[in-house]
PDB file of C-alpha atoms and ligand atoms in Angstrom:
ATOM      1  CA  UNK A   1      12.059  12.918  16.529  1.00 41.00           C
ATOM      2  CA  UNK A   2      10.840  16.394  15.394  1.00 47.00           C
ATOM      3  CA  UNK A   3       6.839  16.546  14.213  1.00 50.00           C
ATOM      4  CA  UNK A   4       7.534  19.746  13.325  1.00 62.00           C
ATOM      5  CA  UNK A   5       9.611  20.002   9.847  1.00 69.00           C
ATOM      6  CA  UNK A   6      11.889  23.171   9.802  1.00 71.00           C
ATOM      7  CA  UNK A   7       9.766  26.019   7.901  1.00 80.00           C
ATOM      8  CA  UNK A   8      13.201  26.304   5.068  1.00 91.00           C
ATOM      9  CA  UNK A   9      12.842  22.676   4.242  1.00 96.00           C
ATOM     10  CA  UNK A  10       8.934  22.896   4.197  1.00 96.00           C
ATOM     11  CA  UNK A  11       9.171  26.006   1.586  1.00 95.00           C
ATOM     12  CA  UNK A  12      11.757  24.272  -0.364  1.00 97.00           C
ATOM     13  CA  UNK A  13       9.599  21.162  -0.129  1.00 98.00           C
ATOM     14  CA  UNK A  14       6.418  23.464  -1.379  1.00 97.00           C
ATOM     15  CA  UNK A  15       8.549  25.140  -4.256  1.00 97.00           C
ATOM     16  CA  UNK A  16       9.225  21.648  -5.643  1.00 98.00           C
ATOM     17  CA  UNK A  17       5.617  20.594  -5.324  1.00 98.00           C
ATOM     18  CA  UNK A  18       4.723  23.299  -6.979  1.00 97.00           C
ATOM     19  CA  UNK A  19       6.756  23.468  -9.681  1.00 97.00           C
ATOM     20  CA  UNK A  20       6.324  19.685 -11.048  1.00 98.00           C
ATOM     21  CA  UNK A  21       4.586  19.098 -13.808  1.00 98.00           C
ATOM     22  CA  UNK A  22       3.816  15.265 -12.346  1.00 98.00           C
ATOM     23  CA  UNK A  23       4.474  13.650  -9.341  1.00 98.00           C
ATOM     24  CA  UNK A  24       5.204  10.166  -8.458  1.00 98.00           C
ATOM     25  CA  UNK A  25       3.919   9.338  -4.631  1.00 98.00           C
ATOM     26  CA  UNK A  26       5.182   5.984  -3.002  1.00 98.00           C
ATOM     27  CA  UNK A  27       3.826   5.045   0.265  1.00 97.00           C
ATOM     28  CA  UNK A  28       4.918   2.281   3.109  1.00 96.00           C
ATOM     29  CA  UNK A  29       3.202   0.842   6.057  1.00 94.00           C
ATOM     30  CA  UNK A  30       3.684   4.616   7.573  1.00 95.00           C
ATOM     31  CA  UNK A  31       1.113   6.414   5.859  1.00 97.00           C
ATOM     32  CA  UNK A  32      -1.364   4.111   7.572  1.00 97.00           C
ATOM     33  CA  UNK A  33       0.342   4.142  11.051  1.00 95.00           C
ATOM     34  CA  UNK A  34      -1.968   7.013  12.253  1.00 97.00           C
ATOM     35  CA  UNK A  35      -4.750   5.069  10.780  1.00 97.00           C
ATOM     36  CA  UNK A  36      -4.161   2.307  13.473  1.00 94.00           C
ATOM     37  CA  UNK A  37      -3.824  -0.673  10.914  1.00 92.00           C
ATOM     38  CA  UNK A  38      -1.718  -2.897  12.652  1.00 79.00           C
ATOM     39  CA  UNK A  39       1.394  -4.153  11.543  1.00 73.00           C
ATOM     40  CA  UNK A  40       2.349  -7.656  10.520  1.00 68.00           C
ATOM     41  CA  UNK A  41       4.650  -7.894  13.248  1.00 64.00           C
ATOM     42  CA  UNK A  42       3.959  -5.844  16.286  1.00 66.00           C
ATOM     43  CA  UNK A  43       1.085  -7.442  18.867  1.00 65.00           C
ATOM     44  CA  UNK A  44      -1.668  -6.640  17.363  1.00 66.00           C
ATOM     45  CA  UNK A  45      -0.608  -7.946  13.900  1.00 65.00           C
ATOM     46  CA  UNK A  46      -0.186 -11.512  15.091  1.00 74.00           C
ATOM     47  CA  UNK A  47      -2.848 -14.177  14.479  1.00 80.00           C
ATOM     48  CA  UNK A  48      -2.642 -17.429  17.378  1.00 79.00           C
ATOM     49  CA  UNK A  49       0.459 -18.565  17.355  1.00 81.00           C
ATOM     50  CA  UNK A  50       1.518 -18.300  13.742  1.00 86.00           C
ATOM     51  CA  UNK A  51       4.371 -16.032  11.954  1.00 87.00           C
ATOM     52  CA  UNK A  52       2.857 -14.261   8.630  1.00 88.00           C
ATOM     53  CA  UNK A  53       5.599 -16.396   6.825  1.00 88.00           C
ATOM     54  CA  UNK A  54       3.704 -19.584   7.504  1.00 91.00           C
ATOM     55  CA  UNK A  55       0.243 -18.368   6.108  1.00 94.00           C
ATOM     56  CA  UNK A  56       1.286 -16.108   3.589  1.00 95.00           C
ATOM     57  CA  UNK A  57       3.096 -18.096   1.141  1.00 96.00           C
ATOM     58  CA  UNK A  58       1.366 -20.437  -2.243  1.00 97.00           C
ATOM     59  CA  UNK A  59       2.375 -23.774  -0.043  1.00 97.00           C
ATOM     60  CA  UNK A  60       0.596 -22.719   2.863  1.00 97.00           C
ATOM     61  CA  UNK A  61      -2.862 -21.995   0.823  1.00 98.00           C
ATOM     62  CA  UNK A  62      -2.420 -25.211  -1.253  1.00 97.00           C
ATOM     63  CA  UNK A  63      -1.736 -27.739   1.580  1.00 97.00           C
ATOM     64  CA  UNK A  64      -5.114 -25.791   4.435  1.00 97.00           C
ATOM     65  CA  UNK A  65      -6.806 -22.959   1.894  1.00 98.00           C
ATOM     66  CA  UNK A  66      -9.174 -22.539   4.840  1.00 97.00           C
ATOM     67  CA  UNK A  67      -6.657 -22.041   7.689  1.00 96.00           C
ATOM     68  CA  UNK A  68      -5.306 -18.954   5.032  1.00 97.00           C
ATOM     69  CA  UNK A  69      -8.567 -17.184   3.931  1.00 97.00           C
ATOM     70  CA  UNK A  70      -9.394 -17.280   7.707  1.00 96.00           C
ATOM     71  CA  UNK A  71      -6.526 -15.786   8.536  1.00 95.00           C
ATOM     72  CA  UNK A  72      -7.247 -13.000   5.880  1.00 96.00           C
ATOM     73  CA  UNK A  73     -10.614 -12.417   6.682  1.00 96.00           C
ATOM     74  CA  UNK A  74      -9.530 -11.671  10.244  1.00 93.00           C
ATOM     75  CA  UNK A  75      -7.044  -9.060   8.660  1.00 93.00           C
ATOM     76  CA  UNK A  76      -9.678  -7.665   6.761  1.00 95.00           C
ATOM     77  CA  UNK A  77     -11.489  -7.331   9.536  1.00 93.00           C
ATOM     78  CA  UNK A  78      -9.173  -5.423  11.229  1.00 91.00           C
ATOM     79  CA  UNK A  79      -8.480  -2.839   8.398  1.00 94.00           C
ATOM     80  CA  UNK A  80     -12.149  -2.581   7.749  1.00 94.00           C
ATOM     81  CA  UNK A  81     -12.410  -1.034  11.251  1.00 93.00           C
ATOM     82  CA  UNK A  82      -9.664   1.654  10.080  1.00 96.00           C
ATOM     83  CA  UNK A  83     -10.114   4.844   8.396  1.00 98.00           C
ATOM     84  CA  UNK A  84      -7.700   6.424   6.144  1.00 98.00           C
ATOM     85  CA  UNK A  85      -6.108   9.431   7.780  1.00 98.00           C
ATOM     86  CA  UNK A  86      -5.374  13.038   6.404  1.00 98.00           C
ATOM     87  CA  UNK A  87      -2.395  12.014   4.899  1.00 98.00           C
ATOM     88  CA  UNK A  88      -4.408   9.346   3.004  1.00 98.00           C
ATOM     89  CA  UNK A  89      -6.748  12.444   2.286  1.00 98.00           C
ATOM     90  CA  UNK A  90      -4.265  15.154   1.430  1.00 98.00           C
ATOM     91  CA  UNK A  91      -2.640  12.799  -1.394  1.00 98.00           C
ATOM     92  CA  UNK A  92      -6.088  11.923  -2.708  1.00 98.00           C
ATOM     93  CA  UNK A  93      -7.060  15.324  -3.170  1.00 98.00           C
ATOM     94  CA  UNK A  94      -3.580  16.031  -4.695  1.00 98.00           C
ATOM     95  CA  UNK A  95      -4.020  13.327  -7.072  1.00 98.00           C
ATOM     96  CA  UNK A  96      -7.413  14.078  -8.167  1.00 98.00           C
ATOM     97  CA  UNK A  97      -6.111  17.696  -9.078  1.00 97.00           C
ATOM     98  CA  UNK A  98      -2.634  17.649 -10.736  1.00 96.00           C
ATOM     99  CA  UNK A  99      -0.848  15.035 -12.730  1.00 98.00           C
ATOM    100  CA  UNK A 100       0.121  12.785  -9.967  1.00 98.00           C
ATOM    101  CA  UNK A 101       0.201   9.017  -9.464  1.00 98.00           C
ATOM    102  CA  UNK A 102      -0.324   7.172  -6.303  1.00 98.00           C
ATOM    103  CA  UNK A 103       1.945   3.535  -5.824  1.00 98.00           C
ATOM    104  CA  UNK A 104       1.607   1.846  -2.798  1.00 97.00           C
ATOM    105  CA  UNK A 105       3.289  -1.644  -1.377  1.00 96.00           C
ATOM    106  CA  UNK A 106       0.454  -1.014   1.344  1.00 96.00           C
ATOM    107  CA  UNK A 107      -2.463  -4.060   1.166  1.00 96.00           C
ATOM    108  CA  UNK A 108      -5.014  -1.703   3.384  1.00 97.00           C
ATOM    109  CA  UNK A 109      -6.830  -0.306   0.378  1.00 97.00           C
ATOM    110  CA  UNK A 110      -6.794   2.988   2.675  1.00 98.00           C
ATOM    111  CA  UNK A 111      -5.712   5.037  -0.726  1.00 98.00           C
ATOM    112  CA  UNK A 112      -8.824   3.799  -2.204  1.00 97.00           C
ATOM    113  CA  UNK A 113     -10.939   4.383   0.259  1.00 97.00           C
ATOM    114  CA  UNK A 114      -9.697   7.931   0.876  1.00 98.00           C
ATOM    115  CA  UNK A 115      -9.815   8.358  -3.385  1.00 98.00           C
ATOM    116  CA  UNK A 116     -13.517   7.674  -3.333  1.00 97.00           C
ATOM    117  CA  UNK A 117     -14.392   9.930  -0.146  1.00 97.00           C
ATOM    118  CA  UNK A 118     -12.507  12.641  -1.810  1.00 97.00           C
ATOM    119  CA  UNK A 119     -13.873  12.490  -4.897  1.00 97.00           C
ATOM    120  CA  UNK A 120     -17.552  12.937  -3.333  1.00 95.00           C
ATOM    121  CA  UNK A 121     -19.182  11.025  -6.037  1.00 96.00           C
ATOM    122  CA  UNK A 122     -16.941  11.828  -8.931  1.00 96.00           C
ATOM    123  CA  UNK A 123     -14.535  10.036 -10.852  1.00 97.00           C
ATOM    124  CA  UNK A 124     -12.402   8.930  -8.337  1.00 97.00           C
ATOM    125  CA  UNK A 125      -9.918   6.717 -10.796  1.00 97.00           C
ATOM    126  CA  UNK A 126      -7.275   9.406 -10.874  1.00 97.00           C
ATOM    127  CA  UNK A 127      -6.286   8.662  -7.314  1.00 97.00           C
ATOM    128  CA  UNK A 128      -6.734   5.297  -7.393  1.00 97.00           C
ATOM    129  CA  UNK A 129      -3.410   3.715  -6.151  1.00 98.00           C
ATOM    130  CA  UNK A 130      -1.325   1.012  -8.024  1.00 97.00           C
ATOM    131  CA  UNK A 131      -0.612  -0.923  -5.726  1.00 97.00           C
ATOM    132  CA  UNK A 132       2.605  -3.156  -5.514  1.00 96.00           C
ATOM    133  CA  UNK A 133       1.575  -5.962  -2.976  1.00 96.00           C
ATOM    134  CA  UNK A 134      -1.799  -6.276  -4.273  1.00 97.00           C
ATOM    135  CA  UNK A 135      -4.746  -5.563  -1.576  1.00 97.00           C
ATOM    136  CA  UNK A 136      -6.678  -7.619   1.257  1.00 97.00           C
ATOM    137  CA  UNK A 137      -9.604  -6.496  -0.366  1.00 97.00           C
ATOM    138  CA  UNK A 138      -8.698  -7.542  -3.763  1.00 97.00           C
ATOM    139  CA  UNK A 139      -9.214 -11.879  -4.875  1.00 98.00           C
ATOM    140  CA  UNK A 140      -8.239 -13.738  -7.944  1.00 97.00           C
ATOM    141  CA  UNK A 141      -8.965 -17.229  -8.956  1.00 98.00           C
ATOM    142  CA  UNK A 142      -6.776 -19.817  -9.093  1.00 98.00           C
ATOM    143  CA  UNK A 143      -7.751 -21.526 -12.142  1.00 98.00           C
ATOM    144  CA  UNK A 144      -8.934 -18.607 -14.597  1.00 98.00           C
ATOM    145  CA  UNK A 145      -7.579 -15.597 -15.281  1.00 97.00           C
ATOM    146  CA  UNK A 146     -10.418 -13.826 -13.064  1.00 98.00           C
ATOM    147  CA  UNK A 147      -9.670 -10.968 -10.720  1.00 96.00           C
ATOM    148  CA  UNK A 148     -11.844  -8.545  -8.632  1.00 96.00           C
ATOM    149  CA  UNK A 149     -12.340  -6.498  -6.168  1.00 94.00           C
ATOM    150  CA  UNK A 150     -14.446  -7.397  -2.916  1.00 89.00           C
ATOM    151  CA  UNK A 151     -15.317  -6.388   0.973  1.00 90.00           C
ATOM    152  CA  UNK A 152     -17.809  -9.122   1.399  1.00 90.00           C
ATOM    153  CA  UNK A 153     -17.379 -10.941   4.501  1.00 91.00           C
ATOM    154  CA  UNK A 154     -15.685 -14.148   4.330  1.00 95.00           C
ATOM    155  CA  UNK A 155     -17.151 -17.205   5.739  1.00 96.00           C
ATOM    156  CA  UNK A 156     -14.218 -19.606   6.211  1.00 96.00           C
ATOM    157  CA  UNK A 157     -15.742 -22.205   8.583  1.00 95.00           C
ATOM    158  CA  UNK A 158     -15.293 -24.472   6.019  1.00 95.00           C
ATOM    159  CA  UNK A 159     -13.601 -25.448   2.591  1.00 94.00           C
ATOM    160  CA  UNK A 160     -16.890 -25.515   0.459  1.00 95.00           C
ATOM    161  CA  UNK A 161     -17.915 -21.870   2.401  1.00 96.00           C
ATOM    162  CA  UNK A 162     -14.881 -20.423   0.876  1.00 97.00           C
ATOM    163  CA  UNK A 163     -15.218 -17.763  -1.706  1.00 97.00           C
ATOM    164  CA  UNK A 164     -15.400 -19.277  -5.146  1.00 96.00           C
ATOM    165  CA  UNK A 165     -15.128 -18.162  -8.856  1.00 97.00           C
ATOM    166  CA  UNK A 166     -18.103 -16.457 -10.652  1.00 97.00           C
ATOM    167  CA  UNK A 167     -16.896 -17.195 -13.820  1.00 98.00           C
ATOM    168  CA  UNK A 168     -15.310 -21.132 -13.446  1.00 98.00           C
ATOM    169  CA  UNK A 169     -16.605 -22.339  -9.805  1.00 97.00           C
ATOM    170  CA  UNK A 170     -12.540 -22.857  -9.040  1.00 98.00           C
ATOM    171  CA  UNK A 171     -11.357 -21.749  -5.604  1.00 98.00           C
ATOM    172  CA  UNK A 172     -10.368 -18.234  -4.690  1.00 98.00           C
ATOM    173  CA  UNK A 173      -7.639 -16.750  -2.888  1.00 98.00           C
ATOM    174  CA  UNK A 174      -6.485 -12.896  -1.788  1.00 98.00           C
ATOM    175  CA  UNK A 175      -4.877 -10.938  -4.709  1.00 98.00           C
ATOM    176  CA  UNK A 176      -1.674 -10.476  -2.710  1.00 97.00           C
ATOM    177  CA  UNK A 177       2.439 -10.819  -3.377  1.00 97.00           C
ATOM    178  CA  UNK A 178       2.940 -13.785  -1.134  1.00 97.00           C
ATOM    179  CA  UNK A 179       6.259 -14.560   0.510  1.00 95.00           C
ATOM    180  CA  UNK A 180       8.445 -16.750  -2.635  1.00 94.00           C
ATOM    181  CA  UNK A 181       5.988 -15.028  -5.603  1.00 96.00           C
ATOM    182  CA  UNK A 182       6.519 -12.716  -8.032  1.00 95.00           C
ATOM    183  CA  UNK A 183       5.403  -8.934  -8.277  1.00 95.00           C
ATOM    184  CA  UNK A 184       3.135  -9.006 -11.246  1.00 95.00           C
ATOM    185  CA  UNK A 185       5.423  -7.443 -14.137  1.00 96.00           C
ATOM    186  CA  UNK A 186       2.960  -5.279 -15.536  1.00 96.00           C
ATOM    187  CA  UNK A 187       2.268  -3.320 -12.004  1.00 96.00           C
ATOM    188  CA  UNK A 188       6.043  -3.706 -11.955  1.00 96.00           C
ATOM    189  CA  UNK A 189       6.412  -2.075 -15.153  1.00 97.00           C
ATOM    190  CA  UNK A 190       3.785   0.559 -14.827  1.00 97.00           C
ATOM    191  CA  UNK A 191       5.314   1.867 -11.508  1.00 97.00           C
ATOM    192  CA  UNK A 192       9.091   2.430 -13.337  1.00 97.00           C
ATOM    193  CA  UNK A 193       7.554   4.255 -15.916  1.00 98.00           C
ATOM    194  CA  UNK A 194       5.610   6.922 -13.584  1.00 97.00           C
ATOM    195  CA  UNK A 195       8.973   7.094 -11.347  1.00 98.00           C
ATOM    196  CA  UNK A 196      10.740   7.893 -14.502  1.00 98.00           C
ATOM    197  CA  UNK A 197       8.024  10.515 -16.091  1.00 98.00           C
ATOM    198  CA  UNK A 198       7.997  12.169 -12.642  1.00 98.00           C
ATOM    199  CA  UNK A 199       9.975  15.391 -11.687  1.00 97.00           C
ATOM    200  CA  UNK A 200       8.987  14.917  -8.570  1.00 98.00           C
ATOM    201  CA  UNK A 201       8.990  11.614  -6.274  1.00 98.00           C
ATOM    202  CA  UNK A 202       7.332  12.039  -2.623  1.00 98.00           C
ATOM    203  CA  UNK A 203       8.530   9.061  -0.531  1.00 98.00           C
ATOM    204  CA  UNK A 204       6.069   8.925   2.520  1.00 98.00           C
ATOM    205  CA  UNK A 205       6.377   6.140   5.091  1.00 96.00           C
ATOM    206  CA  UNK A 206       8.298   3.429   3.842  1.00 94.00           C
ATOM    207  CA  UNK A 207      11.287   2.120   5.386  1.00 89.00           C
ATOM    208  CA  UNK A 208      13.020   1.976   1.627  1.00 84.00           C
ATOM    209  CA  UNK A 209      14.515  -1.196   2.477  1.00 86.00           C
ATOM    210  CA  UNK A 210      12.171  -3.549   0.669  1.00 84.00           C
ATOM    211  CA  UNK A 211      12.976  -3.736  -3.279  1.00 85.00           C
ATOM    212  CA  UNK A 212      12.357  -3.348  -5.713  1.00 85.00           C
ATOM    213  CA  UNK A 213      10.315  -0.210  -4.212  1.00 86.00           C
ATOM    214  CA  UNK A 214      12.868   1.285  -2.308  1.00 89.00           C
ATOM    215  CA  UNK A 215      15.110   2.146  -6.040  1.00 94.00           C
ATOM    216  CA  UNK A 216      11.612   4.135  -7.561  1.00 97.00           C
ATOM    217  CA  UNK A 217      12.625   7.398  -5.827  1.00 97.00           C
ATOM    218  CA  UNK A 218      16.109   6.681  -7.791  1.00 96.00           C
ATOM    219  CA  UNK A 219      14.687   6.283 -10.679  1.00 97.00           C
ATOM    220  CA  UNK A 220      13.357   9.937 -10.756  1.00 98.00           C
ATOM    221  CA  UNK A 221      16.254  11.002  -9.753  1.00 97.00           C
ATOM    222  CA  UNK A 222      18.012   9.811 -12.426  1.00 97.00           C
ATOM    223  CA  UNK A 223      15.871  10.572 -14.954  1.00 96.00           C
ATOM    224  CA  UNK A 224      16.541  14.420 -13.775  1.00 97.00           C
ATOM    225  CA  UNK A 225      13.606  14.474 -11.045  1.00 98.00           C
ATOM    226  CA  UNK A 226      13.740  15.408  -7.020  1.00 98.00           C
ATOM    227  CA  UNK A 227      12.875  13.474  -3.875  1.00 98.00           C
ATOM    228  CA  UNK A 228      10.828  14.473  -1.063  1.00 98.00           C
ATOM    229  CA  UNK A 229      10.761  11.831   2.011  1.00 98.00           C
ATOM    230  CA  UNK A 230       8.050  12.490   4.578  1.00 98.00           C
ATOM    231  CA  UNK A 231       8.963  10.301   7.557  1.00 97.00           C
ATOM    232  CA  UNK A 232       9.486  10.668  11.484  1.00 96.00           C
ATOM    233  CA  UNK A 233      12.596   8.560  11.133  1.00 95.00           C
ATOM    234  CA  UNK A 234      16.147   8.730   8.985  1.00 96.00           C
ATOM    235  CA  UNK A 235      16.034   6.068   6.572  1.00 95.00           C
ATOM    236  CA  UNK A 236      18.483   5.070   3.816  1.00 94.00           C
ATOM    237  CA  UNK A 237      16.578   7.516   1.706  1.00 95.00           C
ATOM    238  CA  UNK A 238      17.050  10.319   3.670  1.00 96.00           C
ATOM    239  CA  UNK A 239      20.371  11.803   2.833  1.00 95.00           C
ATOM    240  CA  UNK A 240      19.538  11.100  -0.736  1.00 95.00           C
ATOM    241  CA  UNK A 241      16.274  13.102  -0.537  1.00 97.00           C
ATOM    242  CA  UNK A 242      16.652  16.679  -1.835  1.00 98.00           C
ATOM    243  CA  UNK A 243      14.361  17.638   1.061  1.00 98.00           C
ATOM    244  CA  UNK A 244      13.636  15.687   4.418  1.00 97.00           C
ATOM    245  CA  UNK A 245      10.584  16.409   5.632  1.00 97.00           C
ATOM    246  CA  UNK A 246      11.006  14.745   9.486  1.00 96.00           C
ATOM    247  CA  UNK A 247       7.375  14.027  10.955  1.00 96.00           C
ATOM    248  CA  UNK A 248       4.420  12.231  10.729  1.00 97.00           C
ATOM    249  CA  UNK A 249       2.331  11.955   7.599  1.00 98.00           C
ATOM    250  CA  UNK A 250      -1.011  12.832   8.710  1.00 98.00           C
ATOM    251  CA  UNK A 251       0.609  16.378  10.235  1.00 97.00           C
ATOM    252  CA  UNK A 252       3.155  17.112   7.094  1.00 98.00           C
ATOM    253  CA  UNK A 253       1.251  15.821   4.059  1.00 98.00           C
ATOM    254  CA  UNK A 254      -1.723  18.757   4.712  1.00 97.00           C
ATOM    255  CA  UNK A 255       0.877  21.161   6.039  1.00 97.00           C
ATOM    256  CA  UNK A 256       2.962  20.560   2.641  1.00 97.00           C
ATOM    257  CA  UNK A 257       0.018  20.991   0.641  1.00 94.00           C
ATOM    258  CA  UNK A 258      -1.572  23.887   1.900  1.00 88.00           C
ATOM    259  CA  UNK A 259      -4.564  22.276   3.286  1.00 78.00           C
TER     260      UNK A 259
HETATM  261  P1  NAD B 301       8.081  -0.491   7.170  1.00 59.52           P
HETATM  262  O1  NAD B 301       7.280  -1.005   8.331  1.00 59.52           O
HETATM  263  O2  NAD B 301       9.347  -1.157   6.828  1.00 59.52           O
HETATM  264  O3  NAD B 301       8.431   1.059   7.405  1.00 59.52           O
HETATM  265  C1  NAD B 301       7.457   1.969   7.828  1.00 59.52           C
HETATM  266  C2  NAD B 301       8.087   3.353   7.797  1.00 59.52           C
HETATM  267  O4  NAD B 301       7.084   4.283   8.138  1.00 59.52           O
HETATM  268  C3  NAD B 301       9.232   3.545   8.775  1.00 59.52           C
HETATM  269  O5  NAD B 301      10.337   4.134   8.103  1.00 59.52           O
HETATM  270  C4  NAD B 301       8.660   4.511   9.822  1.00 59.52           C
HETATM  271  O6  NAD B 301       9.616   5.407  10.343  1.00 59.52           O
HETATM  272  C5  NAD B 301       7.629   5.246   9.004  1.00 59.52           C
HETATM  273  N1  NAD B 301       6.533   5.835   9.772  1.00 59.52           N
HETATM  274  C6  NAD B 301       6.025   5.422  10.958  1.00 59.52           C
HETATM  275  N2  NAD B 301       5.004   6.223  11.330  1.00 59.52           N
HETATM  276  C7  NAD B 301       4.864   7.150  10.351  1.00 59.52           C
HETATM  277  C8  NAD B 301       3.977   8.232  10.152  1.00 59.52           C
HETATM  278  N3  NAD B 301       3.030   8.520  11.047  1.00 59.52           N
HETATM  279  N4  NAD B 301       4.113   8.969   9.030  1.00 59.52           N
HETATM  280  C9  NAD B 301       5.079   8.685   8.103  1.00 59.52           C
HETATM  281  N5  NAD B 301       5.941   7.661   8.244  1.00 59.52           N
HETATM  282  C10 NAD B 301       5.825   6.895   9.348  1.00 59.52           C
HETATM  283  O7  NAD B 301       7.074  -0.439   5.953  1.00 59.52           O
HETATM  284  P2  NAD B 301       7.305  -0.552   4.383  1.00 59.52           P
HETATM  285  O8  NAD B 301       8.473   0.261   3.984  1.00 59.52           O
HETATM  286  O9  NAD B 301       5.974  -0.279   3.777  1.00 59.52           O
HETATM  287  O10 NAD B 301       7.687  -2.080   4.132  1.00 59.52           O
HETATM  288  C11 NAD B 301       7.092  -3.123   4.860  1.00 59.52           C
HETATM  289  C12 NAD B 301       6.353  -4.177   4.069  1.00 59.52           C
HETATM  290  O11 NAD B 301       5.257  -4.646   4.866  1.00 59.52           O
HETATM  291  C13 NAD B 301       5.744  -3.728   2.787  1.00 59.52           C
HETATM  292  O12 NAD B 301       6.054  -4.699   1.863  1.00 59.52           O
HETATM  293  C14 NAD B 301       4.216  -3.713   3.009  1.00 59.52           C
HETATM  294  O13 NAD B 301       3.531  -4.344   1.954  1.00 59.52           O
HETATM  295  C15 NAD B 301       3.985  -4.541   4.222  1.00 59.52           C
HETATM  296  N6  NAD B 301       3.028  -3.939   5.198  1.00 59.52           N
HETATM  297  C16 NAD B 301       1.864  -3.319   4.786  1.00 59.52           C
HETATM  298  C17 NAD B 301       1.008  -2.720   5.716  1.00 59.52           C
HETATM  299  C18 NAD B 301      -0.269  -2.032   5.277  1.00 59.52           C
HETATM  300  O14 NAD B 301      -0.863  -2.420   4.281  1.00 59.52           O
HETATM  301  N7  NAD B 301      -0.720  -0.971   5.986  1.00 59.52           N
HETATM  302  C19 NAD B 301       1.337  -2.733   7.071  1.00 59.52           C
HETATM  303  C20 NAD B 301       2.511  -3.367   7.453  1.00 59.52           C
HETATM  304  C21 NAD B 301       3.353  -3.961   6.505  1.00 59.52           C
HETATM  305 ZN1   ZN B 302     -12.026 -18.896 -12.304  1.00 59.52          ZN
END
């Protein structure tokens, strides 16, 4: 594994950034691995003796809604004690100044938090990230069609302590893609169209296994655009990528944009 990307592919990767009009930025699990959020899977991801697929799904919630959001709010803990990283950072800044749109199948809400720092008090909506999975800081209501964002603390000690609808009283529950649902179309939809108006797609951390994300960077391609994958590892994206940019995020991302 090379953390050091070879100076011809980091010029050609530079020429291509700077010579698209708009860029299309999709993001895995790897962009936050520097970060130190912990993955669903390795040690520190794993909650008692449960697998995410038993919590994580609509049967799950409906049959113990408490066993779920506490489950959640000791993820959110764990990401609130993260920070986003200068990857994070260097793809804020880059979407706050160019044409550039940030989609994520990350549920940190690192992106955002990086958006907001980076915009210092300004506008920060430019760099806020669509995000595919939704977010663990992100709730919607299971009766109404409410939705919002939120980083209060969640008391889960009991059913009627769980957090409950503003607007119809009606049960809660995290605004995430749970194992057997849906993505929600229109995030769907909106994430096609900005791989297809992009003539440039930078793939950074993702595996590119998981669809539908992993056909985006195709879409651009197709549609007449280039690839850039930032990632210590090959993946099936690699040989596809016009440029392979082999190391970790938080090292190339500045490096590739000048920081
Ligand atoms: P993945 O775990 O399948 O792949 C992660 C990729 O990141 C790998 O290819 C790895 O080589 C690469 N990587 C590791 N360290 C890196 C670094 N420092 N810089 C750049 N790349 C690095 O993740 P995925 O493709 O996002 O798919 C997994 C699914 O799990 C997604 O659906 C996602 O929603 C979910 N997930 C999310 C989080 C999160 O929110 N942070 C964490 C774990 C899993
Ligand atoms: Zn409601």
């Amino acid at each position: 594994m090379s953390t050091d990307p070879s100076s011809g592919d980091l010029a050609r990767a530079r020429g291509l950034l700077e010579d698209a009009a708009r860029v299309f930025i999709l993001t895995g699990a790897g962009i936050s691995a520097e970060s130190g959020v912990p993955t669903f899977r390795g040690e520190d991801g794993l909650w008692r003796s449960y697998r995410p697929e038993e919590l994580a799904t609509p049967q799950a919630f409906r049959k113990d809604p408490r066993l779920v959001w506490e489950w959640y709010a000791w993820r959110r803990g764990k990401v609130s004690d993260c920070e986003p990283n200068p990857g994070h950072r260097a793809l804020a800044r880059l979407a706050l100044a160019r044409p550039a749109r940030i989609v994520t199948q990350n549920v940190d809400g690192l992106h955002e938090v990086a958006a907001r720092d980076e915009a210092d008090g300004s506008d920060w909506s430019a760099a806020s990230p669509l995000e595919l999975h939704g977010s663990l800081f992100r709730v919607r209501c299971t009766e109404c069609a409410y939705h919002g964002r939120d980083r209060a603390d969640i008391d889960a000690t009991d059913r009627d302590t769980l957090p409950s609808c503003p607007e119809c009283a009606a049960l809660l529950r995290p605004d995430i893609v749970w194992f057997g649902e849906a993505l929600d179309p229109l995030v769907l939809s909106a994430a096609f169209d900005e791989a297809r108006e992009a003539d440039l797609c930078l793939v950074v951390g993702t595996s590119a296994v998981v669809q539908p994300a992993a056909s985006l960077p195709r879409i651009t391609r197709e549609a007449g655009g280039s690839v850039i994958e930032v990632n210590p590892q090959t993946t099936p994206l690699t040989d596809f990528a016009d440029v392979a940019l082999k190391g970790p995020a938080g090292i190339v991302l500045p490096t590739l944009m000048g920081d």
